[in-house]
Amino acid sequence: MTQGHGVLNIISDVQQVQSKYFDYIVVGGGTSGCPLTQHCPKRYRKLLVERGGSPFEDPFIMEKKNFFSSLRPQLNEFTSIIQKFESEEGVANYRGRVLGGTTAINGGVYTRSNKEYIERAGWDGKLVKEAYEWVESKVIFEPKELTKEQSYAKDIFVGAGILPFNGYSLEHVEGTKITGEGTKPRACGIRFIKSHEDLEISYEVYLNCSFDGESWGDVVLCAGTMGSPQILMLSGIGPSEHLVQFNITPMVNAPQVGQDVKDHPGIIFMLDVIDVPQAYGDPSQVIGITNNSKFLFQYGGGRLKKNKQLRSILGKLAYPRSKGIVKLNSIDPRKNPSVKFNYLLEEKDLDGCVEMVHEMKKIARSMDSVLGTNYSEKIDIVISGLIYISTEDAVRVGSVVDKDHKVFGVEGVRVVDASALSDLMSTSPMGTLLMLGRYQGTKMLRERGME
């Protein structure tokens, strides 16, 4: 791998470096070699020589679920990513032969060394702390949730008297602790199908990637409140217990995916056009917002229903409390997921709708005044009901994605649509969602230093 003026190149043709000059030559791209090469000033020409290849397209390395499977029989003594060796005592072991070295094939457990060791080594304590923090900012994260077996491990150690329980800690402290992980699943691209073709016929496209871990692209889900959680779950990111029901191997146990979905309850009055010239249908250009943005109202022009002209008053409850759930119905992405909104489950939502109806009657009386009609006298016999307005919050910020809309527990996946909003909007969401696309796009460019 060569680097000059900040540009990284992974090469396998030795002729490209034959007889060339470099400021630094690092032999061995393992646990120390990679961060050392990355940290050397970008203005210098650097060469990192590693006897193995790149790990980024190998699922046995990039996917955590394949950790034990990666120690597989070797097909080639000189080119396989894992090289088996045996000590003279007869103990079998493995060493990495890949960019990242043996770190790339181990369990990814991360913890700092104790202060006594650092002092014995004669290292600069301040510089050690800064170096640890740099590493942790790049590749280490707190487990969002312990697996079932690791939860057992915590209880077993504590029960055995390995105390105190220190919670999540990167320090080398006595007792039981939850340590950092040095590996995350990473999205490398997408697999998709054509709607009219067989489900087994799929196509793949890939993200550009490079060694430094910062110039990868992102898969950005903008498929909406139902589509984005559906795609995440089909990809193995979601509630583990739900995924295994569809024979989907969980890559990231993310219980909140699909949870807490909300829909704005809406009530519509459909009113016969009477005593006025024919009304024509048109989209809303005027809206009414009342009671501290609690309700939003729209007035519709004429609509045809069974050859009858109708007018409409639409009321929307801006901040419902009732929450629902989006779940898989099938592994076929063309089929709708199962959605349950739990409309009016919370009593305050029901009270809000009752209050909203009284406001709508006031609007009907105002219509009589403006149009010379008598709608308000007939409003009680009009059938009204809950209607679909807009859904939000199925993969919300703080529980499924972070403030930059990156999905917790996996690299290279973002969700930028209504499903990732931290709360429902009191108004029509279209304008805000258009802004969100531009806003997040600008932030992503800035992360890459491109704006």
Coordinates of C-alpha atoms in Angstrom, one line a residue:
M1 CA 0.0 0.0 0.0
T2 CA 1.4 3.4 -0.9
Q3 CA 0.4 6.8 0.3
G4 CA 1.6 10.2 -1.0
H5 CA 0.0 13.6 -0.3
G6 CA -2.9 12.0 1.5
V7 CA -3.9 9.6 -1.3
L8 CA -3.9 5.9 -0.5
N9 CA -3.4 3.2 -3.0
I10 CA -3.7 -0.6 -2.4
I11 CA -1.6 -2.3 -5.1
S12 CA -0.5 -5.9 -5.8
D13 CA 1.8 -5.3 -8.7
V14 CA 5.3 -4.9 -7.3
Q15 CA 6.4 -3.3 -10.5
Q16 CA 4.6 -0.2 -9.4
V17 CA 7.0 0.3 -6.5
Q18 CA 10.1 -1.3 -8.0
S19 CA 13.0 1.1 -7.7
K20 CA 10.8 3.9 -6.3
Y21 CA 11.8 6.1 -3.3
F22 CA 9.8 6.7 -0.1
D23 CA 10.2 8.7 3.1
Y24 CA 9.0 5.8 5.2
I25 CA 8.8 2.1 4.6
V26 CA 6.7 0.1 7.1
V27 CA 7.0 -3.7 6.9
G28 CA 3.9 -5.4 8.3
G29 CA 0.4 -4.0 8.1
G30 CA -0.9 -5.4 11.4
T31 CA -2.1 -3.9 14.6
S32 CA 0.7 -1.3 14.9
G33 CA 1.7 -1.0 11.3
C34 CA -1.6 0.3 10.1
P35 CA -2.1 3.2 12.6
L36 CA 1.5 4.1 12.4
T37 CA 1.3 4.5 8.6
Q38 CA -1.9 6.4 8.8
H39 CA -0.4 8.8 11.4
C40 CA 2.7 9.7 9.5
P41 CA 2.4 13.2 8.0
K42 CA 0.5 13.1 4.7
R43 CA 3.1 15.2 2.9
Y44 CA 5.5 12.3 3.1
R45 CA 5.6 9.3 0.7
K46 CA 5.0 6.1 2.6
L47 CA 5.1 2.4 1.6
L48 CA 3.4 -0.2 3.8
V49 CA 4.4 -3.8 2.8
E50 CA 2.0 -6.6 3.9
R51 CA 2.3 -10.2 2.8
G52 CA -1.5 -10.5 2.6
G53 CA -4.2 -8.7 0.6
S54 CA -7.0 -6.4 1.4
P55 CA -9.7 -7.7 3.8
F56 CA -12.5 -5.4 2.7
E57 CA -14.2 -7.6 0.2
D58 CA -13.9 -10.8 2.3
P59 CA -17.1 -11.5 4.3
F60 CA -15.2 -13.9 6.6
I61 CA -13.4 -10.9 7.9
M62 CA -15.8 -8.1 7.6
E63 CA -18.9 -9.8 9.1
K64 CA -18.7 -10.5 12.8
K65 CA -21.0 -13.5 12.5
N66 CA -18.3 -15.4 10.6
F67 CA -15.7 -15.0 13.3
F68 CA -15.4 -18.7 14.1
S69 CA -16.0 -19.7 10.5
S70 CA -13.0 -17.7 9.4
L71 CA -10.7 -20.3 11.0
R72 CA -11.4 -22.6 8.1
P73 CA -9.1 -25.1 6.4
Q74 CA -6.5 -23.4 4.2
L75 CA -6.7 -23.8 0.5
N76 CA -3.3 -22.3 -0.2
E77 CA -0.3 -22.3 2.0
F78 CA 1.0 -19.0 0.7
T79 CA -2.0 -16.8 -0.1
S80 CA -4.8 -17.6 2.3
I81 CA -5.8 -14.9 4.8
I82 CA -5.2 -17.2 7.7
Q83 CA -2.1 -19.2 8.2
K84 CA -2.1 -22.1 10.6
F85 CA 0.9 -23.0 12.7
E86 CA 1.7 -25.4 15.5
S87 CA 4.0 -25.0 18.4
E88 CA 6.6 -27.6 19.2
E89 CA 4.4 -28.6 22.1
G90 CA 1.7 -29.5 19.6
V91 CA -0.6 -26.6 20.2
A92 CA -2.4 -25.4 17.0
N93 CA -2.8 -21.7 16.4
Y94 CA -3.4 -19.2 13.6
R95 CA -1.8 -16.0 12.4
G96 CA -3.2 -13.4 10.1
R97 CA -2.0 -12.9 6.5
V98 CA -4.0 -9.9 5.5
L99 CA -4.0 -6.1 5.8
G100 CA -4.8 -5.7 9.5
G101 CA -2.7 -8.7 10.5
T102 CA -3.9 -11.0 13.2
T103 CA -6.1 -8.2 14.6
A104 CA -8.3 -8.7 11.5
I105 CA -9.1 -12.3 12.4
N106 CA -9.4 -12.1 16.2
G107 CA -12.4 -11.3 18.4
G108 CA -11.9 -7.5 18.4
V109 CA -11.8 -7.2 22.3
Y110 CA -10.4 -3.7 23.2
T111 CA -9.1 -2.4 26.5
R112 CA -6.3 -0.1 27.7
S113 CA -3.3 -1.4 29.5
N114 CA -2.9 -0.6 33.2
K115 CA -0.9 2.5 34.4
E116 CA 1.8 0.3 36.0
Y117 CA 2.7 -1.3 32.7
I118 CA 2.9 2.1 31.0
E119 CA 5.2 3.4 33.7
R120 CA 7.4 0.3 33.5
A121 CA 7.7 0.7 29.7
G122 CA 8.9 4.3 30.2
W123 CA 6.3 5.8 27.9
D124 CA 5.0 9.4 28.1
G125 CA 1.7 9.1 29.9
K126 CA 0.1 12.1 28.3
L127 CA 1.1 10.9 24.8
V128 CA -0.2 7.4 25.6
K129 CA -3.5 8.8 26.6
E130 CA -3.8 10.9 23.4
A131 CA -2.9 7.9 21.3
Y132 CA -5.5 5.7 23.0
E133 CA -8.1 8.3 22.5
W134 CA -7.2 8.6 18.8
V135 CA -7.6 4.9 18.3
E136 CA -10.9 4.8 20.2
S137 CA -12.3 7.7 18.1
K138 CA -11.5 5.7 14.9
V139 CA -12.4 2.1 15.6
I140 CA -13.8 1.4 19.1
F141 CA -17.4 1.5 20.2
E142 CA -19.5 0.6 23.2
P143 CA -21.6 -2.5 22.6
K144 CA -25.2 -1.2 22.3
E145 CA -26.5 -4.4 23.8
L146 CA -24.9 -7.5 25.2
T147 CA -25.6 -10.8 23.5
K148 CA -27.4 -13.4 25.5
E149 CA -24.2 -15.4 26.2
Q150 CA -22.2 -12.2 27.2
S151 CA -25.0 -11.2 29.5
Y152 CA -24.6 -14.6 31.1
A153 CA -20.9 -14.0 31.3
K154 CA -21.5 -10.7 33.2
D155 CA -23.7 -12.4 35.8
I156 CA -21.4 -15.4 36.1
F157 CA -18.3 -13.3 36.8
V158 CA -20.2 -11.1 39.3
G159 CA -21.7 -14.1 40.9
A160 CA -18.2 -15.6 41.3
G161 CA -17.2 -12.5 43.3
I162 CA -15.2 -10.7 40.6
L163 CA -16.2 -7.3 41.9
P164 CA -17.0 -4.5 41.6
F165 CA -19.1 -4.4 38.4
N166 CA -17.7 -1.4 36.6
G167 CA -20.1 -1.2 33.7
Y168 CA -18.7 -0.1 30.3
S169 CA -15.0 0.9 30.7
L170 CA -11.9 0.9 28.5
E171 CA -9.6 1.2 31.5
H172 CA -7.8 -1.8 33.0
V173 CA -9.7 -2.0 36.3
E174 CA -10.2 -4.7 38.8
G175 CA -13.6 -6.4 38.8
T176 CA -16.0 -7.2 36.0
K177 CA -16.6 -4.7 33.1
I178 CA -18.0 -4.4 29.7
T179 CA -15.2 -3.7 27.3
G180 CA -15.0 -2.0 24.0
E181 CA -15.3 -3.8 20.6
G182 CA -12.9 -3.2 17.8
T183 CA -15.1 -4.5 15.0
K184 CA -18.4 -3.5 13.5
P185 CA -20.2 -4.9 10.5
R186 CA -19.8 -2.7 7.5
A187 CA -22.0 -2.1 4.5
C188 CA -20.1 -2.8 1.3
G189 CA -23.0 -2.2 -1.1
I190 CA -26.5 -3.4 -1.8
R191 CA -28.2 -6.3 -3.4
F192 CA -31.4 -5.6 -5.3
I193 CA -33.9 -7.2 -7.6
K194 CA -36.2 -6.2 -10.4
S195 CA -39.8 -6.1 -9.4
H196 CA -41.0 -8.3 -12.3
E197 CA -38.3 -10.9 -12.0
D198 CA -37.9 -13.9 -9.8
L199 CA -36.8 -13.2 -6.2
E200 CA -33.7 -15.4 -6.7
I201 CA -32.4 -13.2 -9.5
S202 CA -30.5 -10.4 -7.8
Y203 CA -27.9 -7.7 -8.7
E204 CA -25.2 -6.2 -6.7
V205 CA -23.5 -2.8 -6.6
Y206 CA -20.6 -1.9 -4.3
L207 CA -19.3 1.1 -2.3
N208 CA -15.9 2.5 -3.1
C209 CA -13.5 1.7 -0.3
S210 CA -9.9 2.2 0.8
F211 CA -7.6 1.2 3.6
D212 CA -7.8 4.2 5.8
G213 CA -11.4 3.5 6.9
E214 CA -12.5 7.0 6.3
S215 CA -12.9 7.1 2.6
W216 CA -15.6 4.5 2.4
G217 CA -18.9 5.6 0.9
D218 CA -22.3 5.1 2.6
V219 CA -25.5 3.3 1.9
V220 CA -28.2 5.9 2.6
L221 CA -31.7 4.6 3.2
C222 CA -34.4 7.1 2.1
A223 CA -37.2 4.5 1.7
G224 CA -39.6 6.0 4.1
T225 CA -41.1 5.1 7.4
M226 CA -42.1 1.6 6.3
G227 CA -39.4 1.0 3.7
S228 CA -36.3 1.9 5.6
P229 CA -37.0 -0.3 8.7
Q230 CA -38.1 -3.1 6.3
I231 CA -34.8 -2.9 4.5
L232 CA -32.8 -2.8 7.7
M233 CA -34.5 -5.9 9.0
L234 CA -34.1 -7.8 5.7
S235 CA -30.4 -7.0 6.0
G236 CA -30.1 -8.5 9.5
I237 CA -30.4 -5.2 11.4
G238 CA -33.3 -5.4 13.8
P239 CA -34.9 -7.3 16.7
S240 CA -33.1 -10.6 16.7
E241 CA -36.1 -12.6 17.9
H242 CA -38.2 -11.3 15.1
L243 CA -35.5 -11.8 12.4
V244 CA -34.9 -15.4 13.2
Q245 CA -38.6 -16.1 12.6
F246 CA -37.9 -15.4 9.0
N247 CA -34.6 -17.3 9.0
I248 CA -32.6 -14.0 8.8
T249 CA -29.3 -14.2 10.6
P250 CA -29.1 -11.2 12.9
M251 CA -26.0 -9.1 12.2
V252 CA -26.9 -6.3 14.6
N253 CA -29.5 -6.9 17.4
A254 CA -31.3 -3.6 17.2
P255 CA -34.6 -4.0 19.1
Q256 CA -35.8 -0.5 18.3
V257 CA -36.0 -0.9 14.6
G258 CA -39.6 -0.7 13.6
Q259 CA -40.7 0.3 17.1
D260 CA -42.6 3.5 18.1
V261 CA -44.0 4.2 14.7
K262 CA -46.6 7.0 14.8
D263 CA -49.3 8.2 12.4
H264 CA -51.2 11.4 12.7
P265 CA -54.9 10.6 13.3
G266 CA -57.0 12.5 10.9
I267 CA -60.7 13.1 10.7
I268 CA -62.5 14.2 7.5
F269 CA -65.9 15.7 7.0
M270 CA -67.2 15.0 3.5
L271 CA -70.0 17.5 2.7
D272 CA -72.4 17.7 -0.2
V273 CA -72.0 20.7 -2.4
I274 CA -75.3 22.6 -2.0
D275 CA -76.6 26.0 -2.9
V276 CA -73.4 27.1 -4.6
P277 CA -72.0 26.8 -8.1
Q278 CA -70.0 23.6 -8.9
A279 CA -66.8 23.4 -7.0
Y280 CA -63.6 22.2 -8.6
G281 CA -61.0 20.0 -6.9
D282 CA -57.6 21.6 -6.2
P283 CA -54.7 20.9 -3.8
S284 CA -54.7 22.8 -0.5
Q285 CA -53.0 26.2 -0.6
V286 CA -54.3 27.4 2.8
I287 CA -53.9 25.7 6.1
G288 CA -55.2 26.5 9.6
I289 CA -53.1 25.8 12.7
T290 CA -54.7 26.1 16.1
N291 CA -54.3 25.5 19.8
N292 CA -50.5 25.8 20.0
S293 CA -50.0 23.8 16.9
K294 CA -52.1 21.0 18.3
F295 CA -54.4 20.8 15.3
L296 CA -53.8 21.4 11.6
F297 CA -56.8 21.9 9.2
Q298 CA -57.2 21.8 5.4
Y299 CA -60.1 22.7 3.3
G300 CA -60.7 20.8 0.1
G301 CA -62.5 22.0 -3.0
G302 CA -65.0 19.8 -4.9
R303 CA -64.5 16.1 -5.1
L304 CA -66.3 13.5 -7.1
K305 CA -67.7 10.6 -5.2
K306 CA -70.3 8.4 -6.9
N307 CA -71.0 11.2 -9.3
K308 CA -71.6 13.6 -6.4
Q309 CA -69.8 16.8 -5.8
L310 CA -68.3 17.0 -2.3
R311 CA -66.4 19.5 -0.1
S312 CA -64.1 18.3 2.6
I313 CA -62.7 19.6 5.9
L314 CA -59.7 17.7 7.1
G315 CA -58.4 17.8 10.6
K316 CA -55.1 16.3 11.8
L317 CA -53.9 15.7 15.3
A318 CA -50.3 17.0 15.3
Y319 CA -48.8 15.3 18.3
P320 CA -50.3 11.8 18.9
R321 CA -49.0 9.8 21.8
S322 CA -50.0 6.4 20.6
K323 CA -47.2 4.2 19.2
G324 CA -47.2 1.3 16.8
I325 CA -44.9 -1.1 15.2
V326 CA -43.5 -2.1 11.8
K327 CA -42.7 -5.8 11.3
L328 CA -41.7 -8.1 8.5
N329 CA -44.4 -10.0 6.7
S330 CA -42.2 -11.7 4.3
I331 CA -38.5 -11.9 3.1
D332 CA -39.8 -10.6 -0.3
P333 CA -38.9 -6.9 -0.3
R334 CA -41.7 -6.2 -2.8
K335 CA -44.4 -7.1 -0.2
N336 CA -45.6 -4.6 2.3
P337 CA -44.4 -5.0 5.9
S338 CA -46.9 -5.5 8.7
V339 CA -47.9 -2.1 10.2
K340 CA -50.0 -1.5 13.3
F341 CA -50.4 2.1 14.4
N342 CA -52.4 1.6 17.6
Y343 CA -54.6 4.6 16.8
L344 CA -56.1 6.2 19.9
L345 CA -54.5 3.7 22.2
E346 CA -53.6 6.6 24.4
E347 CA -56.7 8.2 26.0
K348 CA -55.2 11.7 25.4
D349 CA -55.3 11.0 21.6
L350 CA -59.0 10.2 21.8
D351 CA -59.6 13.4 23.9
G352 CA -57.7 15.3 21.3
C353 CA -59.8 14.0 18.4
V354 CA -63.0 14.9 20.2
E355 CA -61.7 18.4 20.8
M356 CA -60.6 18.6 17.1
V357 CA -64.2 17.7 16.0
H358 CA -65.5 20.7 17.9
E359 CA -63.0 22.9 16.1
M360 CA -64.1 21.5 12.8
K361 CA -67.7 22.4 13.5
K362 CA -66.6 26.0 14.0
I363 CA -65.0 25.8 10.6
A364 CA -68.2 24.4 9.1
R365 CA -70.2 27.4 10.6
S366 CA -67.6 29.8 9.1
M367 CA -68.1 28.0 5.7
D368 CA -71.8 28.7 6.0
S369 CA -71.1 32.4 6.6
V370 CA -68.7 32.7 3.7
L371 CA -70.5 30.5 1.2
G372 CA -74.1 31.0 2.2
T373 CA -74.6 27.4 3.0
N374 CA -76.0 25.4 5.9
Y375 CA -73.3 22.8 6.4
S376 CA -73.1 23.2 10.2
E377 CA -76.7 22.1 10.5
K378 CA -76.0 18.8 8.8
I379 CA -72.5 18.1 10.3
D380 CA -73.7 15.6 12.9
I381 CA -75.0 13.1 10.3
V382 CA -71.8 13.1 8.3
I383 CA -69.7 9.9 8.6
S384 CA -66.1 10.7 9.7
G385 CA -63.3 8.4 10.6
L386 CA -59.6 8.0 11.0
I387 CA -57.5 8.4 7.9
Y388 CA -53.8 7.9 6.9
I389 CA -51.9 11.1 7.1
S390 CA -48.2 10.6 7.4
T391 CA -46.0 8.2 9.4
E392 CA -42.8 8.9 11.1
D393 CA -40.4 7.7 13.8
A394 CA -39.7 4.0 13.0
V395 CA -35.9 4.2 13.2
R396 CA -35.6 7.4 15.3
V397 CA -32.5 9.4 16.2
G398 CA -31.1 8.3 19.5
S399 CA -32.4 4.8 19.5
V400 CA -31.5 3.4 16.0
V401 CA -29.4 6.2 14.4
D402 CA -27.1 8.8 15.9
K403 CA -27.3 12.6 15.3
D404 CA -25.6 12.2 12.0
H405 CA -28.3 9.6 11.0
K406 CA -25.7 6.7 11.1
V407 CA -27.2 3.4 12.2
F408 CA -25.8 2.2 15.6
G409 CA -23.7 -1.0 15.5
V410 CA -22.9 -1.0 11.8
E411 CA -20.6 1.1 9.6
G412 CA -21.6 2.7 6.4
V413 CA -25.4 2.8 6.8
R414 CA -27.5 6.0 7.3
V415 CA -31.2 6.6 7.3
V416 CA -32.4 9.9 6.0
D417 CA -36.1 10.1 5.8
A418 CA -39.2 10.5 8.0
S419 CA -38.5 7.3 9.9
A420 CA -35.4 8.8 11.5
L421 CA -37.0 11.9 12.9
S422 CA -36.8 12.3 16.6
D423 CA -40.4 13.4 16.9
L424 CA -43.5 14.0 14.8
M425 CA -43.8 17.3 13.0
S426 CA -46.9 19.3 13.6
T427 CA -47.1 20.4 10.0
S428 CA -46.9 18.7 6.7
P429 CA -43.6 16.9 6.6
M430 CA -42.7 17.4 2.9
G431 CA -40.8 20.7 3.3
T432 CA -38.8 19.5 6.3
L433 CA -37.9 16.2 4.6
L434 CA -36.7 18.0 1.5
M435 CA -34.6 20.2 3.8
L436 CA -33.3 17.1 5.6
G437 CA -31.9 15.6 2.4
R438 CA -30.0 18.8 1.6
Y439 CA -28.9 19.2 5.2
Q440 CA -27.5 15.7 5.7
G441 CA -26.0 15.8 2.2
T442 CA -24.1 18.9 3.1
K443 CA -22.9 17.4 6.4
M444 CA -21.7 14.2 4.6
L445 CA -19.6 16.3 2.2
R446 CA -18.1 18.3 5.0
E447 CA -17.1 15.0 6.7
R448 CA -15.0 14.3 3.7
G449 CA -13.6 17.8 3.5
M450 CA -15.4 18.4 0.2
E451 CA -17.2 21.6 1.1

